Tab-separated table of C-alpha atoms in Angstrom:
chain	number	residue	atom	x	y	z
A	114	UNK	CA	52.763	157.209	199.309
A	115	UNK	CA	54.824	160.620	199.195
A	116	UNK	CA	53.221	162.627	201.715
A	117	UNK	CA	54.191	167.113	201.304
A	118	UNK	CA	56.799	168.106	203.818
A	119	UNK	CA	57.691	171.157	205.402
A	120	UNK	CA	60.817	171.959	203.183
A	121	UNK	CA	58.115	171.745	200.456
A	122	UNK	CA	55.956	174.104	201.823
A	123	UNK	CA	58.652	176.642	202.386
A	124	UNK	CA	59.750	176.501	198.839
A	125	UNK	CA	56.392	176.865	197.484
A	126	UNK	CA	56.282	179.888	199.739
A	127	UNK	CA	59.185	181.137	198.055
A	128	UNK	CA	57.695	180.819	195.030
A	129	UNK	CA	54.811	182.266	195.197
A	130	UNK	CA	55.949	185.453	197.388
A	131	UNK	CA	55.770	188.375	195.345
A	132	UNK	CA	52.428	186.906	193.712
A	133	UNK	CA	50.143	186.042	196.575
A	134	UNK	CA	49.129	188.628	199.669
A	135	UNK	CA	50.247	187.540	202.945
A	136	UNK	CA	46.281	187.531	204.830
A	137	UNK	CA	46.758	188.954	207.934
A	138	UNK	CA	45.085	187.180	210.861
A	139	UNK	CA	42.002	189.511	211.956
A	140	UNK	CA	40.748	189.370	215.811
A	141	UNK	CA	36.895	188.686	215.989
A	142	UNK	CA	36.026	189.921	219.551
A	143	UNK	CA	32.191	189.643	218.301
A	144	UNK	CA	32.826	185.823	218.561
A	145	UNK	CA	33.041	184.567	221.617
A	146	UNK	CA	35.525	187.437	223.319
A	147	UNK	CA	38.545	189.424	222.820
A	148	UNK	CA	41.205	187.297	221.935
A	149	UNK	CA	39.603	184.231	221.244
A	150	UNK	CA	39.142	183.838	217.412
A	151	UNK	CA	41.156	185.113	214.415
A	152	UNK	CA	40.126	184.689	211.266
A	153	UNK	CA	42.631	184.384	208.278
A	154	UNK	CA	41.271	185.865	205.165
A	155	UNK	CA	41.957	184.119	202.352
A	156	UNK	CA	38.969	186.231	200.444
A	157	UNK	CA	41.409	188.981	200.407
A	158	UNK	CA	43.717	187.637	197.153
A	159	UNK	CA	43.296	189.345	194.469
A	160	UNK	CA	41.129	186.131	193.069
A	161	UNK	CA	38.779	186.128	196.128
A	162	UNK	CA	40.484	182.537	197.395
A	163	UNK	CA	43.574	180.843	198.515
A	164	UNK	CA	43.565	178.845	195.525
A	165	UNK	CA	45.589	181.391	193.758
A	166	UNK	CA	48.770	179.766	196.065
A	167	UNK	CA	48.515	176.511	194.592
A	168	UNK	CA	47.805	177.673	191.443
A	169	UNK	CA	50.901	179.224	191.252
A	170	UNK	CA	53.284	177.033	192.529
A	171	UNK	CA	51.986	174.310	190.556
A	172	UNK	CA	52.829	176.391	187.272
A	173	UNK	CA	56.147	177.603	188.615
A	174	UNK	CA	56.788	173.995	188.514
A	175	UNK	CA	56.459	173.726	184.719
A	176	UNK	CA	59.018	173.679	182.512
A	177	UNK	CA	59.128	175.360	179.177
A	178	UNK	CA	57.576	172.741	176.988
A	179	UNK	CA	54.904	171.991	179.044
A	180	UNK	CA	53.763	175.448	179.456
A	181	UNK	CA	53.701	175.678	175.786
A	182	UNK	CA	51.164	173.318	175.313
A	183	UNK	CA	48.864	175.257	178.269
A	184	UNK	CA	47.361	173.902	181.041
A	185	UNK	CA	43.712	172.158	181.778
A	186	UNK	CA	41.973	173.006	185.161
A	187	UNK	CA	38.247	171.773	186.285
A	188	UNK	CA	36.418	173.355	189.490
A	189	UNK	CA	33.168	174.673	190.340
A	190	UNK	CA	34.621	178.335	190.645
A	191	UNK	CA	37.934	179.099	193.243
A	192	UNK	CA	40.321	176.659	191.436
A	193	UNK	CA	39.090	177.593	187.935
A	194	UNK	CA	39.631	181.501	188.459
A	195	UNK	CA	42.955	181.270	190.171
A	196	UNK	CA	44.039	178.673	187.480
A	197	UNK	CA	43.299	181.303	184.840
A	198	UNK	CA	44.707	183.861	187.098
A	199	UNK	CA	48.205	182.348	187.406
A	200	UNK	CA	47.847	180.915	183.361
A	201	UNK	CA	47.671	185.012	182.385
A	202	UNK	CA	50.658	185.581	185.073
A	203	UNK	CA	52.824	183.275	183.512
A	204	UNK	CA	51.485	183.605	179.648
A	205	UNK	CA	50.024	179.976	179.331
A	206	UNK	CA	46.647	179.503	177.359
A	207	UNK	CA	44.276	177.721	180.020
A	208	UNK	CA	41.097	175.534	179.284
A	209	UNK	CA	39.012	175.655	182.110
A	210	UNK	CA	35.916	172.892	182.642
A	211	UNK	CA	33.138	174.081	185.035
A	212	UNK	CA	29.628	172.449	186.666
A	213	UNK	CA	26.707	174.519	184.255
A	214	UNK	CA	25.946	174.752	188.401
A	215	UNK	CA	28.643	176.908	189.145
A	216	UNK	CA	27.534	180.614	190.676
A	217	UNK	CA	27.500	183.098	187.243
A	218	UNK	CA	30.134	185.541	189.568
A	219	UNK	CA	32.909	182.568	189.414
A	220	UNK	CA	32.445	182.086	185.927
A	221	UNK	CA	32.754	185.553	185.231
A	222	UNK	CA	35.325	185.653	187.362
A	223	UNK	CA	37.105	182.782	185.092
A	224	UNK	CA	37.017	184.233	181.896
A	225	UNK	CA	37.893	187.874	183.083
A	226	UNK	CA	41.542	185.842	183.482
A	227	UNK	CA	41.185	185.313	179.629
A	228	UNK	CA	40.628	181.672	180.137
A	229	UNK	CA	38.396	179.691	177.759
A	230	UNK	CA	35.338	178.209	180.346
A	231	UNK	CA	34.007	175.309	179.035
A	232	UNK	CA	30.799	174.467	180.906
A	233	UNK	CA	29.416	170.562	181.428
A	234	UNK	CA	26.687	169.040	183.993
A	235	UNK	CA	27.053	167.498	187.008
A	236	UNK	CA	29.670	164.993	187.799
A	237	UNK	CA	31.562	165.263	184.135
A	238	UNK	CA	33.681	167.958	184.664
A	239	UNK	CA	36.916	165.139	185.305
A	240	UNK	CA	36.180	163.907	181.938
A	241	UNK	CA	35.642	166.690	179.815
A	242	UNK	CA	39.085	168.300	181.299
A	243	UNK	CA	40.287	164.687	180.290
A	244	UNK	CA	39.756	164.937	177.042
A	245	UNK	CA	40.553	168.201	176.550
A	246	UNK	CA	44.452	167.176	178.237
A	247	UNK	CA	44.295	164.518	175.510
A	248	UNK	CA	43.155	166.374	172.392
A	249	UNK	CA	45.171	169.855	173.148
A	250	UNK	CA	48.549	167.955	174.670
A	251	UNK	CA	47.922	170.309	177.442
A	252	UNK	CA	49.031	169.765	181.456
A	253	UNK	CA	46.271	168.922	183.545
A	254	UNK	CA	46.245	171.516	187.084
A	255	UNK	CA	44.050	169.197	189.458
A	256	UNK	CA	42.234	171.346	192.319
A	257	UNK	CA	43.816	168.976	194.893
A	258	UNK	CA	44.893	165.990	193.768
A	259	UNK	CA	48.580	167.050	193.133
A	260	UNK	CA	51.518	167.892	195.640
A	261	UNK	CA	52.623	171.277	194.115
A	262	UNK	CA	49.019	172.006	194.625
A	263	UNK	CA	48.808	171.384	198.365
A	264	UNK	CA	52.651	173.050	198.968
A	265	UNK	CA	50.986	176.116	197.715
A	266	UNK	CA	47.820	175.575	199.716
A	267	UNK	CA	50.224	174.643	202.511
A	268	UNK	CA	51.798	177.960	202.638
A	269	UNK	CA	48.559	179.247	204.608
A	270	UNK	CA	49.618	177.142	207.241
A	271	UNK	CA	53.033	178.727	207.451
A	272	UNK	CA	51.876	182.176	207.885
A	273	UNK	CA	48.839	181.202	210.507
A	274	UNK	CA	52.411	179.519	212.408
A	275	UNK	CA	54.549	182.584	211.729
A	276	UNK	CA	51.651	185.390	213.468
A	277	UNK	CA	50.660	182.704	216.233
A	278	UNK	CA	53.047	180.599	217.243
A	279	UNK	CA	50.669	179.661	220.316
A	280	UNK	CA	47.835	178.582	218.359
A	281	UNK	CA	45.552	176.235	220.145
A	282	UNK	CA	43.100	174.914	217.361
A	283	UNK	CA	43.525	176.183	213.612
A	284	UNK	CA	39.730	174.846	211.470
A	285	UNK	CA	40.185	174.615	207.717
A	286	UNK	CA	37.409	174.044	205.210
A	287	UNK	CA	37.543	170.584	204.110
A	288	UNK	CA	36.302	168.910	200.358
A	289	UNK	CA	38.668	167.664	198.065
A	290	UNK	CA	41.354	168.595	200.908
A	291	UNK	CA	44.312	170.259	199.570
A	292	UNK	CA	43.970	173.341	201.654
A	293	UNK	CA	43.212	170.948	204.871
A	294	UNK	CA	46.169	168.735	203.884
A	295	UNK	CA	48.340	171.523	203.429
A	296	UNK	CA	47.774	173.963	206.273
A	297	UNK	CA	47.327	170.414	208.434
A	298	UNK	CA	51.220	169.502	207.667
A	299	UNK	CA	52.625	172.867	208.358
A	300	UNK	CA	50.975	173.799	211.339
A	301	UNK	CA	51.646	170.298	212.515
A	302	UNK	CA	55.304	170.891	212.157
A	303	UNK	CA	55.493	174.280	213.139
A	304	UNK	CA	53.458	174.530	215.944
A	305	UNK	CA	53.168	170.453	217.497
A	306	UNK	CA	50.388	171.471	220.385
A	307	UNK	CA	48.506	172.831	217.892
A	308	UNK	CA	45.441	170.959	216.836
A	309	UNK	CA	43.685	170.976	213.208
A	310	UNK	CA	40.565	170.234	212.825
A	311	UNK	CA	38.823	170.202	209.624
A	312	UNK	CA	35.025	171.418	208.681
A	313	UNK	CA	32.395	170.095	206.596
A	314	UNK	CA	28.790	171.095	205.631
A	315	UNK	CA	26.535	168.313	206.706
A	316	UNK	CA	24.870	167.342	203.746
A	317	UNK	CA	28.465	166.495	202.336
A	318	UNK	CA	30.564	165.043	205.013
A	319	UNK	CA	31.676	162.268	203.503
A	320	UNK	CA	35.479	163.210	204.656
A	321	UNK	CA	34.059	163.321	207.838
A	322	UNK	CA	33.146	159.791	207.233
A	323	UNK	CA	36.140	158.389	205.970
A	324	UNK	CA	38.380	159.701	208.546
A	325	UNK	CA	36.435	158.433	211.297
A	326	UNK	CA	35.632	154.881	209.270
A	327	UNK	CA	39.988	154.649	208.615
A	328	UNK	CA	39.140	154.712	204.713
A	329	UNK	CA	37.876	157.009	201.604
A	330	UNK	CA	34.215	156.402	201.406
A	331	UNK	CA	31.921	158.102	198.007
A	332	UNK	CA	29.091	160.072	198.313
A	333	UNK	CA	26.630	160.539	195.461
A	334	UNK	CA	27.192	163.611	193.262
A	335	UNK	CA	23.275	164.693	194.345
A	336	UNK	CA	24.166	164.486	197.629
A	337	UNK	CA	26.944	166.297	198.040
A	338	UNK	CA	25.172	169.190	195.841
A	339	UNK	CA	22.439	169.408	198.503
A	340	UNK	CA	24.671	172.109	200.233
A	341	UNK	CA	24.931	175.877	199.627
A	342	UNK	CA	28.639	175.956	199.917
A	343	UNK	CA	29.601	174.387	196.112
A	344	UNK	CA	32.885	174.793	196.887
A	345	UNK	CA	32.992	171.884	199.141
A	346	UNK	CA	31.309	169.432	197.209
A	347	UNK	CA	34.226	167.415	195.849
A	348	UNK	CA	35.846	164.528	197.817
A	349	UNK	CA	39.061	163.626	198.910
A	350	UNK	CA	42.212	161.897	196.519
A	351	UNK	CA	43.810	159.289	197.906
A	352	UNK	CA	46.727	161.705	197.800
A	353	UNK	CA	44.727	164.450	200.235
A	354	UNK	CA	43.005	161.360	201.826
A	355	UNK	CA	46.589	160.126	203.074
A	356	UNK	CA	47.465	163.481	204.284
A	357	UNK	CA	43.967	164.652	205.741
A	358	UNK	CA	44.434	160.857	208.114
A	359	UNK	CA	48.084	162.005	209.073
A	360	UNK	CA	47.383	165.820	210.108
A	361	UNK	CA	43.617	166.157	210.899
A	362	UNK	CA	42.530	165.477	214.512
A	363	UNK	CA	39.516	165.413	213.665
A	364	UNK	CA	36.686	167.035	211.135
A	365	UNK	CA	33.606	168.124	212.322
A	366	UNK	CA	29.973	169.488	210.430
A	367	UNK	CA	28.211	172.579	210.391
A	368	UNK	CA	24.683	172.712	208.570
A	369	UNK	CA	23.167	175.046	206.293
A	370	UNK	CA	21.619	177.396	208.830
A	371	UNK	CA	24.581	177.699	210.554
A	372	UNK	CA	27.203	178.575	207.087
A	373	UNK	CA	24.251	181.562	206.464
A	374	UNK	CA	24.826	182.882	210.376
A	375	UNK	CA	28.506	182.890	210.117
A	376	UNK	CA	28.810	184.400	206.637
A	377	UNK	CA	26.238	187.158	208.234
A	378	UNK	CA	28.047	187.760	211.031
A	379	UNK	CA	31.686	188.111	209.287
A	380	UNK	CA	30.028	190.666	207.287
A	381	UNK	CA	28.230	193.144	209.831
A	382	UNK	CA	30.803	192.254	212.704
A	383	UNK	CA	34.271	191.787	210.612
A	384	UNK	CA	33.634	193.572	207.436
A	385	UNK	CA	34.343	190.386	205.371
A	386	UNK	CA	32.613	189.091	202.540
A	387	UNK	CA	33.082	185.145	202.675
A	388	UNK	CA	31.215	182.371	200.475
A	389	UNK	CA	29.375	179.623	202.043
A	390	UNK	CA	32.578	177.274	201.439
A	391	UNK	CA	34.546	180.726	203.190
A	392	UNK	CA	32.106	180.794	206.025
A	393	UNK	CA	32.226	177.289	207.384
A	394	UNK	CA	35.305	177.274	209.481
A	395	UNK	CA	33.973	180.120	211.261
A	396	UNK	CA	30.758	178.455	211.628
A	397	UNK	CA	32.358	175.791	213.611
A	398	UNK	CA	33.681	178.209	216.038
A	399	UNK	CA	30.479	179.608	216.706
A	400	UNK	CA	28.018	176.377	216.865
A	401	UNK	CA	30.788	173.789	217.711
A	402	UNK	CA	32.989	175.195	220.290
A	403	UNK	CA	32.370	172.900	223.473
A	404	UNK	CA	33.905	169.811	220.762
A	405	UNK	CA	37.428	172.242	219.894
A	406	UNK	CA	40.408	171.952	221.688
A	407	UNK	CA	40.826	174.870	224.099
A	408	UNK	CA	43.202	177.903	223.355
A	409	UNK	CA	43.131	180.407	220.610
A	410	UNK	CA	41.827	179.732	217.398
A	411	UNK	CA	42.160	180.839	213.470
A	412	UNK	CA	39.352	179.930	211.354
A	413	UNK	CA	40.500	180.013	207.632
A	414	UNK	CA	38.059	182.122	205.794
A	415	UNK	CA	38.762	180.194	202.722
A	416	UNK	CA	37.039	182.197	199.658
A	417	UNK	CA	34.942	185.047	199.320
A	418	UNK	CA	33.159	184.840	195.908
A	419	UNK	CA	29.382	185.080	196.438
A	420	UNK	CA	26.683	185.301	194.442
A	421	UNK	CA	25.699	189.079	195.119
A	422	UNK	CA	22.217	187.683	195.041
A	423	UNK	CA	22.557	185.417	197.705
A	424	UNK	CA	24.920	187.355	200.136
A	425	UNK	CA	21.787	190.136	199.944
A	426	UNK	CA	19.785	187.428	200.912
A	427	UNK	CA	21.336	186.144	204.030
A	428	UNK	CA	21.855	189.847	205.055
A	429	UNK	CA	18.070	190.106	204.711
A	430	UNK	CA	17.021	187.373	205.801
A	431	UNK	CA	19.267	186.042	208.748
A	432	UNK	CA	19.503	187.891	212.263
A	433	UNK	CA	22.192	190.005	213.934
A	434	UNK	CA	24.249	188.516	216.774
A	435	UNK	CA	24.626	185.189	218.031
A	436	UNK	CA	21.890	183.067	219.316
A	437	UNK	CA	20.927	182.357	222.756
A	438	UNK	CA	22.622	179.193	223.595
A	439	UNK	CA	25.338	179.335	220.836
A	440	UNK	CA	28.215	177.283	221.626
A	441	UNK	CA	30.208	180.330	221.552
A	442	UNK	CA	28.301	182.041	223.834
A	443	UNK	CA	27.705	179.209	226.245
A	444	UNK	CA	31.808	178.452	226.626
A	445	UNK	CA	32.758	181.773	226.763
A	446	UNK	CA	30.480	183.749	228.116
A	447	UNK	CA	28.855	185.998	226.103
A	448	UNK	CA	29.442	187.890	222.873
A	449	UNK	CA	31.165	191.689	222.901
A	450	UNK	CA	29.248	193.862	220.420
């Protein structure tokens, strides 16, 4: 199997240049001490998500014809609004399948674009975009499962390498693993010392799993929805699941609790808005750190398209600060407020 190179990452940055904003890697002092954590804002595109990179590049990659007949995306939110995002860009119609499940903001969000949602239930959403590719003669724009897709993801990865070439330990979200397969291959390349470790919510961790057992492994549909963070409920291609076993050193969990605590605290203490999917990388920082490599760190704050009515409950309902005995606190010695 064709695994995403460098060179294709580069180009794909090329691409996508004048489209995407270049996230800026943000100090978090209030984590663990000056200089220990950055946090790369992906929430800051102008769709709320990195999936705007992939997006693109993948429909840069069309040719004439095929963006004639439109494109076909499925997602529960990130994918589907960047899809329709880079469809309006480029003037393609886009057909857009979503989970009835999906948070109301995202499909909103989706149809602002001007794309045409069509909503199904759980687990369908692969087949409904399949026979909409079929019955329209449209091109099908996978949320992972594609290489153009992970270049563009990739291209996080080059910037994170580009501000800090040191980097000890970069932690990417992880679910159907184009962003983890992407920023994985770059940083790999770029910076070799570096180590990337994945994240998963608990209650779907079946990447987790499969890199640890040497093979893909399926997790029911209801289990994987058990978790807050919807944007990590897919699983891994054999395409991602290929590149996720040659880039990942490892991928480790964070539960429920802990995604609420870290999207709290990256909005009092960094001014960020992140989603549960958004918050988990940071959330392995906090609760995990004693199992990371040592040396600075950049959590990928993948997406920050919340439910308004959930974000106000966290805020209301989950302390300030860090807990006694956080793993951040414990390694490194106290939290500067």
């Amino acid at each position: 199997m064709d695994l995403v190179t460098l060179p294709d990452i580069r180009a794909a940055a090329d691409r996508i240049r004048d489209a995407t904003v270049r996230t800026p890697l943000l100090p978090c002092p209030w984590a663990g001490g000056p200089g220990s954590l950055w946090v790369k804002p992906e929430s800051l595109q102008a769709v709320g998500a990195f999936k705007i990179r992939g997006a693109l590049n993948t429909l840069a990659r069309l040719d004439p014809e095929r963006r004639r007949r439109g494109v076909v995306a499925y997602s529960s939110g990130n994918h589907a609004r960047a899809v329709a995002a880079a469809a309006r860009a480029a003037g393609v119609r886009a057909h857009v399948v979503m989970p009835d499940s999906t948070p109301q903001v995202k499909i909103d969000g989706t149809r602002a674009y001007g794309a045409e949602v069509v909503l199904c239930g759980p687990g369908e959403r692969e087949a409904v975009a399949g026979r909409l590719v079929t019955e329209l003669g449209a091109e099908l724009v996978p949320p992972f499962d594609h290489p153009d897709v992970i270049a563009g993801q990739g291209t996080v990865g080059l910037e994170i390498a580009a501000d800090l070439p040191d980097v000890g330990v970069v932690l990417v979200p992880v679910s159907g693993g184009g962003l983890a397969a992407g920023v994985g291959t770059a940083v790999r390349a770029l910076c070799p010392r570096a180590r990337v470790v994945g994240v998963e919510p608990e209650l779907a961790a079946d990447a987790r799993e499969g890199l640890h057992t040497g093979r893909r492994v399926d997790w029911p549909v209801a289990d994987r929805a058990r978790t807050m963070a919807d944007g990590l409920r897919a699983q891994p291609s054999e395409l991602t699941f290929a590149h996720l076993r040659a880039v990942l050193d490892d991928i480790v969990t964070v539960g429920e609790d802990e995604i609420r605590a870290a999207m709290a605290l990256l909005a009092r203490h960094g001014g960020l808005v992140a989603e549960p999917s958004g918050a988990v990388a940071t959330a392995a920082w906090l609760f995990r750190a004693p199992r990371l490599p040592d040396g600075p760190a950049v959590a990928v704050v993948s997406g920050g398209n919340v439910d308004p009515a959930l974000l106000a409950e966290v805020l209301s309902t989950t302390p300030d600060g860090l807990p006694s005995g956080t793993a951040a606190v414990s390694r490194r010695g106290g939290v500067d407020r």
